[in-house]
Amino acid sequence: MKYSFYILLSLLLVSCGETKEDNGKLKVVTTTTMITDMVENIGGDLIEVNGMMGSGVDPHLYKPSEGDMRKLTNADVIFYNGLHLEGKLVDVFEKMNGIGKTTIAISDALDKSTLIGSDYFASNYDPHIWFDIDYWTQMTEFVTVKLIEINPENKAAFEKNRDIYLKKLADLKRELASKIEELPQEKRILVTAHDAFNYFGRSFDFEVVGLQGLSTATEAGVKDVQRITQFIIENKIKAVFVESSVPRRTVEALEAAVKAQNHEVQIGGELFSDALGSGGTEEGTYIGMYRHNVNTIVNALK
């Protein structure tokens, strides 16, 4: 499979000079919807951004299509999360580096000693770093620097856009902290489909429990459901949450298991974890996604 994929890559490289349309703008490819939104905020109309993944797409399991390969071979720069979030794309990015393409992991902006550890990923770190707004601020500054290095003629515009976006992020953090203050500390327990919210939990002092662990590559088993059922009952948790990029069935099974033991629990709503909402909606932006998640969590757990 890997070799046939590289054959496809080689063929596309041969043809990319014929298919590439040059509109004079820097051509940027991004992987996750969160990164796409960030880069669009910084670059504005001065760059052309092509996101590989759409709303509801799980980056843990994502496999690139032929169309994705055309985007990658035509790109001037590729931004991705790193930390093995895009597990099936690691070999592709290594191959791209080998042919002289600029590929940048935005997680390189961070001090690895501050990251949450994980045995589930080859990087040994939890890759869901966008749920720490301070990290997202650092990565925004990092991406701006990289765009300026590649496209220095637009330096002033990139920096202006960055500053506008950073102010919005600072305002968001204050807004969310105020909303979370509505929830007593003993109710700050978040149970979700998979363990994507540890950076959120660390930032806002929540205990976080995920059915599937950090990666969606392995599904939760009966023992996981039984263990978390008892946890919910013991802690008198009112609500659990499904995620837009993870099938609902495991959380629904958990809800049924809890109710079978005469404890009332509800599905408190849908959270956005590994992908933003649909384009053109508030939840289709990083800021709107985070605001939606916090409002949903607080309102359901009160």
PDB file of C-alpha atoms in Angstrom:
ATOM      1  CA  MET A   1       0.000   0.000   0.000  1.00  0.00           C
ATOM      2  CA  LYS A   2       2.772   2.415   0.930  1.00  0.00           C
ATOM      3  CA  TYR A   3       4.669   1.755  -2.321  1.00  0.00           C
ATOM      4  CA  SER A   4       1.616   2.268  -4.547  1.00  0.00           C
ATOM      5  CA  PHE A   5       0.980   5.494  -2.680  1.00  0.00           C
ATOM      6  CA  TYR A   6       4.512   6.695  -3.418  1.00  0.00           C
ATOM      7  CA  ILE A   7       4.092   5.739  -7.084  1.00  0.00           C
ATOM      8  CA  LEU A   8       1.011   7.982  -7.163  1.00  0.00           C
ATOM      9  CA  LEU A   9       3.011  10.747  -5.520  1.00  0.00           C
ATOM     10  CA  SER A  10       5.777  10.420  -8.134  1.00  0.00           C
ATOM     11  CA  LEU A  11       3.277  10.605 -10.992  1.00  0.00           C
ATOM     12  CA  LEU A  12       1.663  13.686  -9.528  1.00  0.00           C
ATOM     13  CA  LEU A  13       5.044  15.343  -9.105  1.00  0.00           C
ATOM     14  CA  VAL A  14       5.779  14.823 -12.789  1.00  0.00           C
ATOM     15  CA  SER A  15       2.443  16.371 -13.758  1.00  0.00           C
ATOM     16  CA  CYS A  16       2.161  19.111 -11.145  1.00  0.00           C
ATOM     17  CA  GLY A  17       3.906  21.665 -13.309  1.00  0.00           C
ATOM     18  CA  GLU A  18       1.198  21.204 -15.937  1.00  0.00           C
ATOM     19  CA  THR A  19      -1.791  21.308 -13.562  1.00  0.00           C
ATOM     20  CA  LYS A  20      -0.695  24.063 -11.184  1.00  0.00           C
ATOM     21  CA  GLU A  21      -2.452  27.390 -11.674  1.00  0.00           C
ATOM     22  CA  ASP A  22      -0.367  30.368 -10.623  1.00  0.00           C
ATOM     23  CA  ASN A  23      -2.373  33.307  -9.301  1.00  0.00           C
ATOM     24  CA  GLY A  24       0.665  34.878  -7.683  1.00  0.00           C
ATOM     25  CA  LYS A  25      -0.435  34.022  -4.153  1.00  0.00           C
ATOM     26  CA  LEU A  26       1.458  31.844  -1.686  1.00  0.00           C
ATOM     27  CA  LYS A  27      -0.136  28.379  -1.836  1.00  0.00           C
ATOM     28  CA  VAL A  28      -0.625  26.912   1.634  1.00  0.00           C
ATOM     29  CA  VAL A  29      -1.969  23.459   2.469  1.00  0.00           C
ATOM     30  CA  THR A  30      -3.221  22.695   5.965  1.00  0.00           C
ATOM     31  CA  THR A  31      -4.358  19.448   7.531  1.00  0.00           C
ATOM     32  CA  THR A  32      -6.943  19.979  10.285  1.00  0.00           C
ATOM     33  CA  THR A  33      -9.777  22.499  10.207  1.00  0.00           C
ATOM     34  CA  MET A  34      -8.342  24.278  13.253  1.00  0.00           C
ATOM     35  CA  ILE A  35      -5.054  24.949  11.463  1.00  0.00           C
ATOM     36  CA  THR A  36      -6.901  26.007   8.305  1.00  0.00           C
ATOM     37  CA  ASP A  37      -8.860  28.588  10.299  1.00  0.00           C
ATOM     38  CA  MET A  38      -5.730  29.929  11.992  1.00  0.00           C
ATOM     39  CA  VAL A  39      -3.787  30.297   8.742  1.00  0.00           C
ATOM     40  CA  GLU A  40      -6.734  31.999   7.042  1.00  0.00           C
ATOM     41  CA  ASN A  41      -6.912  34.501   9.900  1.00  0.00           C
ATOM     42  CA  ILE A  42      -3.224  35.339   9.513  1.00  0.00           C
ATOM     43  CA  GLY A  43      -2.955  35.251   5.737  1.00  0.00           C
ATOM     44  CA  GLY A  44      -6.318  36.677   4.744  1.00  0.00           C
ATOM     45  CA  ASP A  45      -6.711  37.298   1.006  1.00  0.00           C
ATOM     46  CA  LEU A  46      -2.949  37.436   0.512  1.00  0.00           C
ATOM     47  CA  ILE A  47      -2.542  33.659   0.454  1.00  0.00           C
ATOM     48  CA  GLU A  48      -4.414  30.700  -1.000  1.00  0.00           C
ATOM     49  CA  VAL A  49      -5.280  28.140   1.679  1.00  0.00           C
ATOM     50  CA  ASN A  50      -6.331  24.581   0.852  1.00  0.00           C
ATOM     51  CA  GLY A  51      -7.446  22.481   3.811  1.00  0.00           C
ATOM     52  CA  MET A  52      -7.198  18.715   3.485  1.00  0.00           C
ATOM     53  CA  MET A  53      -9.734  17.795   6.170  1.00  0.00           C
ATOM     54  CA  GLY A  54     -13.286  19.039   6.482  1.00  0.00           C
ATOM     55  CA  SER A  55     -15.888  19.312   9.208  1.00  0.00           C
ATOM     56  CA  GLY A  56     -16.355  16.163  11.267  1.00  0.00           C
ATOM     57  CA  VAL A  57     -13.197  14.502   9.912  1.00  0.00           C
ATOM     58  CA  ASP A  58     -11.121  12.446  12.344  1.00  0.00           C
ATOM     59  CA  PRO A  59      -7.405  13.261  11.762  1.00  0.00           C
ATOM     60  CA  HIS A  60      -6.314  10.156  13.680  1.00  0.00           C
ATOM     61  CA  LEU A  61      -7.683   7.928  10.917  1.00  0.00           C
ATOM     62  CA  TYR A  62      -7.468  10.213   7.893  1.00  0.00           C
ATOM     63  CA  LYS A  63      -6.143   8.757   4.638  1.00  0.00           C
ATOM     64  CA  PRO A  64      -5.095  11.192   1.886  1.00  0.00           C
ATOM     65  CA  SER A  65      -6.881  11.061  -1.441  1.00  0.00           C
ATOM     66  CA  GLU A  66      -5.468  11.675  -4.893  1.00  0.00           C
ATOM     67  CA  GLY A  67      -6.914  15.184  -4.662  1.00  0.00           C
ATOM     68  CA  ASP A  68      -4.992  15.733  -1.431  1.00  0.00           C
ATOM     69  CA  MET A  69      -1.799  14.669  -3.126  1.00  0.00           C
ATOM     70  CA  ARG A  70      -2.342  17.227  -5.849  1.00  0.00           C
ATOM     71  CA  LYS A  71      -2.816  19.907  -3.198  1.00  0.00           C
ATOM     72  CA  LEU A  72       0.391  18.830  -1.465  1.00  0.00           C
ATOM     73  CA  THR A  73       2.523  18.694  -4.592  1.00  0.00           C
ATOM     74  CA  ASN A  74       1.306  22.148  -5.686  1.00  0.00           C
ATOM     75  CA  ALA A  75       1.818  23.731  -2.257  1.00  0.00           C
ATOM     76  CA  ASP A  76       4.508  26.250  -1.382  1.00  0.00           C
ATOM     77  CA  VAL A  77       4.218  25.332   2.308  1.00  0.00           C
ATOM     78  CA  ILE A  78       2.344  22.693   4.308  1.00  0.00           C
ATOM     79  CA  PHE A  79       1.260  23.266   7.915  1.00  0.00           C
ATOM     80  CA  TYR A  80       0.259  20.305  10.051  1.00  0.00           C
ATOM     81  CA  ASN A  81      -0.281  19.618  13.748  1.00  0.00           C
ATOM     82  CA  GLY A  82       2.461  17.081  14.364  1.00  0.00           C
ATOM     83  CA  LEU A  83       2.838  14.941  17.510  1.00  0.00           C
ATOM     84  CA  HIS A  84       1.444  12.095  15.387  1.00  0.00           C
ATOM     85  CA  LEU A  85      -2.085  13.504  15.362  1.00  0.00           C
ATOM     86  CA  GLU A  86      -2.169  12.887  11.602  1.00  0.00           C
ATOM     87  CA  GLY A  87      -0.784   9.396  12.086  1.00  0.00           C
ATOM     88  CA  LYS A  88      -1.341   8.094   8.567  1.00  0.00           C
ATOM     89  CA  LEU A  89       0.217  11.206   7.016  1.00  0.00           C
ATOM     90  CA  VAL A  90       3.591  11.035   8.781  1.00  0.00           C
ATOM     91  CA  ASP A  91       5.208   9.082   5.943  1.00  0.00           C
ATOM     92  CA  VAL A  92       3.739  11.485   3.396  1.00  0.00           C
ATOM     93  CA  PHE A  93       5.239  14.534   5.092  1.00  0.00           C
ATOM     94  CA  GLU A  94       8.606  12.808   5.348  1.00  0.00           C
ATOM     95  CA  LYS A  95       8.410  12.072   1.629  1.00  0.00           C
ATOM     96  CA  MET A  96       7.487  15.682   0.919  1.00  0.00           C
ATOM     97  CA  ASN A  97      10.533  16.858   2.867  1.00  0.00           C
ATOM     98  CA  GLY A  98      12.620  14.516   0.763  1.00  0.00           C
ATOM     99  CA  ILE A  99      11.531  16.245  -2.445  1.00  0.00           C
ATOM    100  CA  GLY A 100      12.159  19.728  -1.108  1.00  0.00           C
ATOM    101  CA  LYS A 101       8.657  20.715   0.012  1.00  0.00           C
ATOM    102  CA  THR A 102       8.406  22.928   3.092  1.00  0.00           C
ATOM    103  CA  THR A 103       6.411  21.072   5.756  1.00  0.00           C
ATOM    104  CA  ILE A 104       5.962  22.674   9.166  1.00  0.00           C
ATOM    105  CA  ALA A 105       4.538  21.092  12.326  1.00  0.00           C
ATOM    106  CA  ILE A 106       2.929  23.902  14.289  1.00  0.00           C
ATOM    107  CA  SER A 107       3.574  21.938  17.491  1.00  0.00           C
ATOM    108  CA  ASP A 108       7.261  22.801  17.019  1.00  0.00           C
ATOM    109  CA  ALA A 109       6.339  26.183  18.507  1.00  0.00           C
ATOM    110  CA  LEU A 110       5.836  24.593  21.911  1.00  0.00           C
ATOM    111  CA  ASP A 111       8.156  23.626  24.737  1.00  0.00           C
ATOM    112  CA  LYS A 112       7.740  19.838  24.752  1.00  0.00           C
ATOM    113  CA  SER A 113       8.441  19.666  28.488  1.00  0.00           C
ATOM    114  CA  THR A 114       5.102  21.405  29.096  1.00  0.00           C
ATOM    115  CA  LEU A 115       3.028  18.952  27.045  1.00  0.00           C
ATOM    116  CA  ILE A 116       0.817  16.243  28.505  1.00  0.00           C
ATOM    117  CA  GLY A 117       2.371  12.815  28.077  1.00  0.00           C
ATOM    118  CA  SER A 118       0.768   9.937  26.191  1.00  0.00           C
ATOM    119  CA  ASP A 119       1.730   6.337  25.533  1.00  0.00           C
ATOM    120  CA  TYR A 120      -0.784   6.159  22.666  1.00  0.00           C
ATOM    121  CA  PHE A 121       1.259   8.226  20.219  1.00  0.00           C
ATOM    122  CA  ALA A 122       4.746   7.723  18.838  1.00  0.00           C
ATOM    123  CA  SER A 123       5.565  11.281  19.899  1.00  0.00           C
ATOM    124  CA  ASN A 124       4.742  10.311  23.532  1.00  0.00           C
ATOM    125  CA  TYR A 125       2.618  13.471  23.809  1.00  0.00           C
ATOM    126  CA  ASP A 126      -1.091  14.212  23.745  1.00  0.00           C
ATOM    127  CA  PRO A 127      -1.509  15.962  20.360  1.00  0.00           C
ATOM    128  CA  HIS A 128      -4.788  17.809  21.115  1.00  0.00           C
ATOM    129  CA  ILE A 129      -2.839  21.006  21.753  1.00  0.00           C
ATOM    130  CA  TRP A 130      -5.402  23.418  20.271  1.00  0.00           C
ATOM    131  CA  PHE A 131      -7.485  23.140  23.445  1.00  0.00           C
ATOM    132  CA  ASP A 132      -4.886  25.203  25.308  1.00  0.00           C
ATOM    133  CA  ILE A 133      -5.562  28.788  24.194  1.00  0.00           C
ATOM    134  CA  ASP A 134      -2.104  29.893  25.377  1.00  0.00           C
ATOM    135  CA  TYR A 135      -0.583  27.219  23.133  1.00  0.00           C
ATOM    136  CA  TRP A 136      -2.790  28.363  20.254  1.00  0.00           C
ATOM    137  CA  THR A 137      -1.459  31.885  20.796  1.00  0.00           C
ATOM    138  CA  GLN A 138       2.134  30.646  20.626  1.00  0.00           C
ATOM    139  CA  MET A 139       1.402  28.629  17.504  1.00  0.00           C
ATOM    140  CA  THR A 140      -0.267  31.626  15.856  1.00  0.00           C
ATOM    141  CA  GLU A 141       2.892  33.659  16.423  1.00  0.00           C
ATOM    142  CA  PHE A 142       5.021  30.767  15.115  1.00  0.00           C
ATOM    143  CA  VAL A 143       2.964  30.356  11.931  1.00  0.00           C
ATOM    144  CA  THR A 144       3.133  34.109  11.318  1.00  0.00           C
ATOM    145  CA  VAL A 145       6.925  34.020  11.503  1.00  0.00           C
ATOM    146  CA  LYS A 146       7.042  31.093   9.049  1.00  0.00           C
ATOM    147  CA  LEU A 147       4.715  32.818   6.586  1.00  0.00           C
ATOM    148  CA  ILE A 148       6.854  35.958   6.732  1.00  0.00           C
ATOM    149  CA  GLU A 149      10.027  33.938   6.090  1.00  0.00           C
ATOM    150  CA  ILE A 150       8.467  32.496   2.940  1.00  0.00           C
ATOM    151  CA  ASN A 151       6.523  35.587   1.851  1.00  0.00           C
ATOM    152  CA  PRO A 152       8.393  38.619   3.324  1.00  0.00           C
ATOM    153  CA  GLU A 153       6.714  41.166   1.046  1.00  0.00           C
ATOM    154  CA  ASN A 154       3.494  40.699   3.046  1.00  0.00           C
ATOM    155  CA  LYS A 155       5.144  40.978   6.463  1.00  0.00           C
ATOM    156  CA  ALA A 156       3.214  44.054   7.626  1.00  0.00           C
ATOM    157  CA  ALA A 157      -0.159  42.608   6.641  1.00  0.00           C
ATOM    158  CA  PHE A 158       0.552  39.248   8.258  1.00  0.00           C
ATOM    159  CA  GLU A 159       1.595  40.942  11.500  1.00  0.00           C
ATOM    160  CA  LYS A 160      -1.496  43.160  11.504  1.00  0.00           C
ATOM    161  CA  ASN A 161      -3.774  40.147  10.968  1.00  0.00           C
ATOM    162  CA  ARG A 162      -1.903  38.241  13.663  1.00  0.00           C
ATOM    163  CA  ASP A 163      -2.393  41.013  16.189  1.00  0.00           C
ATOM    164  CA  ILE A 164      -6.134  41.192  15.476  1.00  0.00           C
ATOM    165  CA  TYR A 165      -6.440  37.414  15.900  1.00  0.00           C
ATOM    166  CA  LEU A 166      -4.359  37.355  19.087  1.00  0.00           C
ATOM    167  CA  LYS A 167      -6.637  39.967  20.653  1.00  0.00           C
ATOM    168  CA  LYS A 168      -9.646  37.817  19.798  1.00  0.00           C
ATOM    169  CA  LEU A 169      -7.971  34.818  21.452  1.00  0.00           C
ATOM    170  CA  ALA A 170      -7.212  36.817  24.606  1.00  0.00           C
ATOM    171  CA  ASP A 171     -10.819  38.024  24.730  1.00  0.00           C
ATOM    172  CA  LEU A 172     -12.044  34.452  24.230  1.00  0.00           C
ATOM    173  CA  LYS A 173      -9.985  33.137  27.123  1.00  0.00           C
ATOM    174  CA  ARG A 174     -11.437  35.744  29.487  1.00  0.00           C
ATOM    175  CA  GLU A 175     -14.970  35.071  28.251  1.00  0.00           C
ATOM    176  CA  LEU A 176     -14.672  31.316  28.740  1.00  0.00           C
ATOM    177  CA  ALA A 177     -13.134  31.664  32.191  1.00  0.00           C
ATOM    178  CA  SER A 178     -16.093  33.809  33.223  1.00  0.00           C
ATOM    179  CA  LYS A 179     -18.586  31.282  31.848  1.00  0.00           C
ATOM    180  CA  ILE A 180     -16.878  28.387  33.631  1.00  0.00           C
ATOM    181  CA  GLU A 181     -17.105  30.279  36.925  1.00  0.00           C
ATOM    182  CA  GLU A 182     -20.853  29.538  36.760  1.00  0.00           C
ATOM    183  CA  LEU A 183     -20.043  25.865  37.385  1.00  0.00           C
ATOM    184  CA  PRO A 184     -19.077  24.759  40.926  1.00  0.00           C
ATOM    185  CA  GLN A 185     -15.736  22.979  41.162  1.00  0.00           C
ATOM    186  CA  GLU A 186     -17.293  19.647  42.180  1.00  0.00           C
ATOM    187  CA  LYS A 187     -19.299  19.616  38.930  1.00  0.00           C
ATOM    188  CA  ARG A 188     -16.307  20.181  36.673  1.00  0.00           C
ATOM    189  CA  ILE A 189     -16.061  16.597  35.437  1.00  0.00           C
ATOM    190  CA  LEU A 190     -16.145  16.099  31.681  1.00  0.00           C
ATOM    191  CA  VAL A 191     -16.974  12.654  30.250  1.00  0.00           C
ATOM    192  CA  THR A 192     -16.662  12.402  26.458  1.00  0.00           C
ATOM    193  CA  ALA A 193     -16.287   9.896  23.644  1.00  0.00           C
ATOM    194  CA  HIS A 194     -12.481  10.041  23.535  1.00  0.00           C
ATOM    195  CA  ASP A 195      -9.812  11.689  25.626  1.00  0.00           C
ATOM    196  CA  ALA A 196      -9.309  14.834  23.535  1.00  0.00           C
ATOM    197  CA  PHE A 197      -9.924  17.433  26.231  1.00  0.00           C
ATOM    198  CA  ASN A 198      -7.001  17.087  28.648  1.00  0.00           C
ATOM    199  CA  TYR A 199      -5.502  20.456  27.677  1.00  0.00           C
ATOM    200  CA  PHE A 200      -8.909  22.039  28.162  1.00  0.00           C
ATOM    201  CA  GLY A 201      -9.139  20.317  31.534  1.00  0.00           C
ATOM    202  CA  ARG A 202      -5.724  21.558  32.600  1.00  0.00           C
ATOM    203  CA  SER A 203      -6.501  25.103  31.453  1.00  0.00           C
ATOM    204  CA  PHE A 204      -9.869  25.398  33.190  1.00  0.00           C
ATOM    205  CA  ASP A 205      -9.503  22.951  36.079  1.00  0.00           C
ATOM    206  CA  PHE A 206     -11.757  20.137  34.860  1.00  0.00           C
ATOM    207  CA  GLU A 207     -11.335  16.426  35.465  1.00  0.00           C
ATOM    208  CA  VAL A 208     -11.550  14.797  32.040  1.00  0.00           C
ATOM    209  CA  VAL A 209     -12.560  11.193  31.302  1.00  0.00           C
ATOM    210  CA  GLY A 210     -12.651   9.741  27.777  1.00  0.00           C
ATOM    211  CA  LEU A 211     -14.123   6.392  26.775  1.00  0.00           C
ATOM    212  CA  GLN A 212     -11.665   5.661  23.968  1.00  0.00           C
ATOM    213  CA  GLY A 213      -8.452   7.077  25.334  1.00  0.00           C
ATOM    214  CA  LEU A 214      -6.470   9.662  23.379  1.00  0.00           C
ATOM    215  CA  SER A 215      -6.734   8.026  19.961  1.00  0.00           C
ATOM    216  CA  THR A 216      -9.882   6.961  18.149  1.00  0.00           C
ATOM    217  CA  ALA A 217      -7.959   4.182  16.410  1.00  0.00           C
ATOM    218  CA  THR A 218      -9.029   1.755  19.143  1.00  0.00           C
ATOM    219  CA  GLU A 219     -12.625   1.537  20.303  1.00  0.00           C
ATOM    220  CA  ALA A 220     -13.810   1.411  23.879  1.00  0.00           C
ATOM    221  CA  GLY A 221     -14.614  -2.054  25.213  1.00  0.00           C
ATOM    222  CA  VAL A 222     -17.180  -3.409  27.645  1.00  0.00           C
ATOM    223  CA  LYS A 223     -14.794  -2.965  30.578  1.00  0.00           C
ATOM    224  CA  ASP A 224     -14.297   0.705  29.685  1.00  0.00           C
ATOM    225  CA  VAL A 225     -18.057   1.255  29.673  1.00  0.00           C
ATOM    226  CA  GLN A 226     -18.455  -0.566  32.991  1.00  0.00           C
ATOM    227  CA  ARG A 227     -15.614   1.368  34.625  1.00  0.00           C
ATOM    228  CA  ILE A 228     -16.903   4.760  33.541  1.00  0.00           C
ATOM    229  CA  THR A 229     -20.486   3.811  34.409  1.00  0.00           C
ATOM    230  CA  GLN A 230     -19.431   3.342  38.028  1.00  0.00           C
ATOM    231  CA  PHE A 231     -17.421   6.572  37.910  1.00  0.00           C
ATOM    232  CA  ILE A 232     -20.487   8.508  36.711  1.00  0.00           C
ATOM    233  CA  ILE A 233     -22.702   7.050  39.430  1.00  0.00           C
ATOM    234  CA  GLU A 234     -20.163   7.618  42.206  1.00  0.00           C
ATOM    235  CA  ASN A 235     -19.629  11.229  41.168  1.00  0.00           C
ATOM    236  CA  LYS A 236     -23.319  11.939  40.456  1.00  0.00           C
ATOM    237  CA  ILE A 237     -22.534  13.264  36.988  1.00  0.00           C
ATOM    238  CA  LYS A 238     -25.574  14.695  35.190  1.00  0.00           C
ATOM    239  CA  ALA A 239     -24.392  14.601  31.590  1.00  0.00           C
ATOM    240  CA  VAL A 240     -21.940  13.002  29.177  1.00  0.00           C
ATOM    241  CA  PHE A 241     -21.036  14.287  25.725  1.00  0.00           C
ATOM    242  CA  VAL A 242     -20.744  13.003  22.182  1.00  0.00           C
ATOM    243  CA  GLU A 243     -18.208  14.387  19.703  1.00  0.00           C
ATOM    244  CA  SER A 244     -18.715  15.500  16.124  1.00  0.00           C
ATOM    245  CA  SER A 245     -15.823  13.429  14.764  1.00  0.00           C
ATOM    246  CA  VAL A 246     -16.469  10.233  16.793  1.00  0.00           C
ATOM    247  CA  PRO A 247     -19.427   7.828  16.328  1.00  0.00           C
ATOM    248  CA  ARG A 248     -22.181   8.308  18.943  1.00  0.00           C
ATOM    249  CA  ARG A 249     -22.754   4.612  19.638  1.00  0.00           C
ATOM    250  CA  THR A 250     -20.240   4.215  22.484  1.00  0.00           C
ATOM    251  CA  VAL A 251     -21.539   7.190  24.440  1.00  0.00           C
ATOM    252  CA  GLU A 252     -25.106   6.032  23.837  1.00  0.00           C
ATOM    253  CA  ALA A 253     -24.128   2.596  25.213  1.00  0.00           C
ATOM    254  CA  LEU A 254     -22.637   4.333  28.243  1.00  0.00           C
ATOM    255  CA  GLU A 255     -25.822   6.342  28.765  1.00  0.00           C
ATOM    256  CA  ALA A 256     -27.891   3.133  28.635  1.00  0.00           C
ATOM    257  CA  ALA A 257     -25.558   1.321  31.053  1.00  0.00           C
ATOM    258  CA  VAL A 258     -25.813   4.131  33.597  1.00  0.00           C
ATOM    259  CA  LYS A 259     -29.603   4.302  33.352  1.00  0.00           C
ATOM    260  CA  ALA A 260     -29.798   0.519  33.761  1.00  0.00           C
ATOM    261  CA  GLN A 261     -28.330   1.056  37.236  1.00  0.00           C
ATOM    262  CA  ASN A 262     -31.038   3.603  38.094  1.00  0.00           C
ATOM    263  CA  HIS A 263     -28.868   6.669  37.763  1.00  0.00           C
ATOM    264  CA  GLU A 264     -30.177   9.440  35.549  1.00  0.00           C
ATOM    265  CA  VAL A 265     -27.666  10.734  33.030  1.00  0.00           C
ATOM    266  CA  GLN A 266     -28.242  12.502  29.748  1.00  0.00           C
ATOM    267  CA  ILE A 267     -26.252  13.244  26.624  1.00  0.00           C
ATOM    268  CA  GLY A 268     -25.493  16.882  27.284  1.00  0.00           C
ATOM    269  CA  GLY A 269     -24.821  17.783  23.673  1.00  0.00           C
ATOM    270  CA  GLU A 270     -22.276  17.466  20.895  1.00  0.00           C
ATOM    271  CA  LEU A 271     -18.765  18.816  21.325  1.00  0.00           C
ATOM    272  CA  PHE A 272     -16.260  19.591  18.596  1.00  0.00           C
ATOM    273  CA  SER A 273     -12.984  17.838  19.350  1.00  0.00           C
ATOM    274  CA  ASP A 274     -10.764  16.904  16.404  1.00  0.00           C
ATOM    275  CA  ALA A 275     -12.516  19.080  13.818  1.00  0.00           C
ATOM    276  CA  LEU A 276     -14.466  22.323  13.643  1.00  0.00           C
ATOM    277  CA  GLY A 277     -18.112  22.613  12.637  1.00  0.00           C
ATOM    278  CA  SER A 278     -19.435  23.229   9.142  1.00  0.00           C
ATOM    279  CA  GLY A 279     -17.971  26.065   7.128  1.00  0.00           C
ATOM    280  CA  GLY A 280     -19.929  29.273   7.307  1.00  0.00           C
ATOM    281  CA  THR A 281     -21.161  28.610  10.844  1.00  0.00           C
ATOM    282  CA  GLU A 282     -19.837  30.067  14.091  1.00  0.00           C
ATOM    283  CA  GLU A 283     -18.702  26.565  15.108  1.00  0.00           C
ATOM    284  CA  GLY A 284     -16.736  26.417  11.854  1.00  0.00           C
ATOM    285  CA  THR A 285     -14.148  28.741  13.416  1.00  0.00           C
ATOM    286  CA  TYR A 286     -11.731  27.974  16.240  1.00  0.00           C
ATOM    287  CA  ILE A 287     -13.166  30.728  18.429  1.00  0.00           C
ATOM    288  CA  GLY A 288     -16.776  29.743  17.733  1.00  0.00           C
ATOM    289  CA  MET A 289     -15.987  26.067  18.304  1.00  0.00           C
ATOM    290  CA  TYR A 290     -14.411  26.729  21.685  1.00  0.00           C
ATOM    291  CA  ARG A 291     -17.248  29.029  22.750  1.00  0.00           C
ATOM    292  CA  HIS A 292     -19.830  26.400  21.703  1.00  0.00           C
ATOM    293  CA  ASN A 293     -18.028  23.655  23.614  1.00  0.00           C
ATOM    294  CA  VAL A 294     -17.774  25.608  26.859  1.00  0.00           C
ATOM    295  CA  ASN A 295     -21.375  26.819  26.724  1.00  0.00           C
ATOM    296  CA  THR A 296     -22.580  23.278  26.018  1.00  0.00           C
ATOM    297  CA  ILE A 297     -20.519  21.776  28.857  1.00  0.00           C
ATOM    298  CA  VAL A 298     -21.405  24.357  31.493  1.00  0.00           C
ATOM    299  CA  ASN A 299     -25.117  24.475  30.664  1.00  0.00           C
ATOM    300  CA  ALA A 300     -25.441  20.673  30.754  1.00  0.00           C
ATOM    301  CA  LEU A 301     -23.489  20.135  33.988  1.00  0.00           C
ATOM    302  CA  LYS A 302     -25.059  22.901  36.096  1.00  0.00           C
TER     303      LYS A 302
END
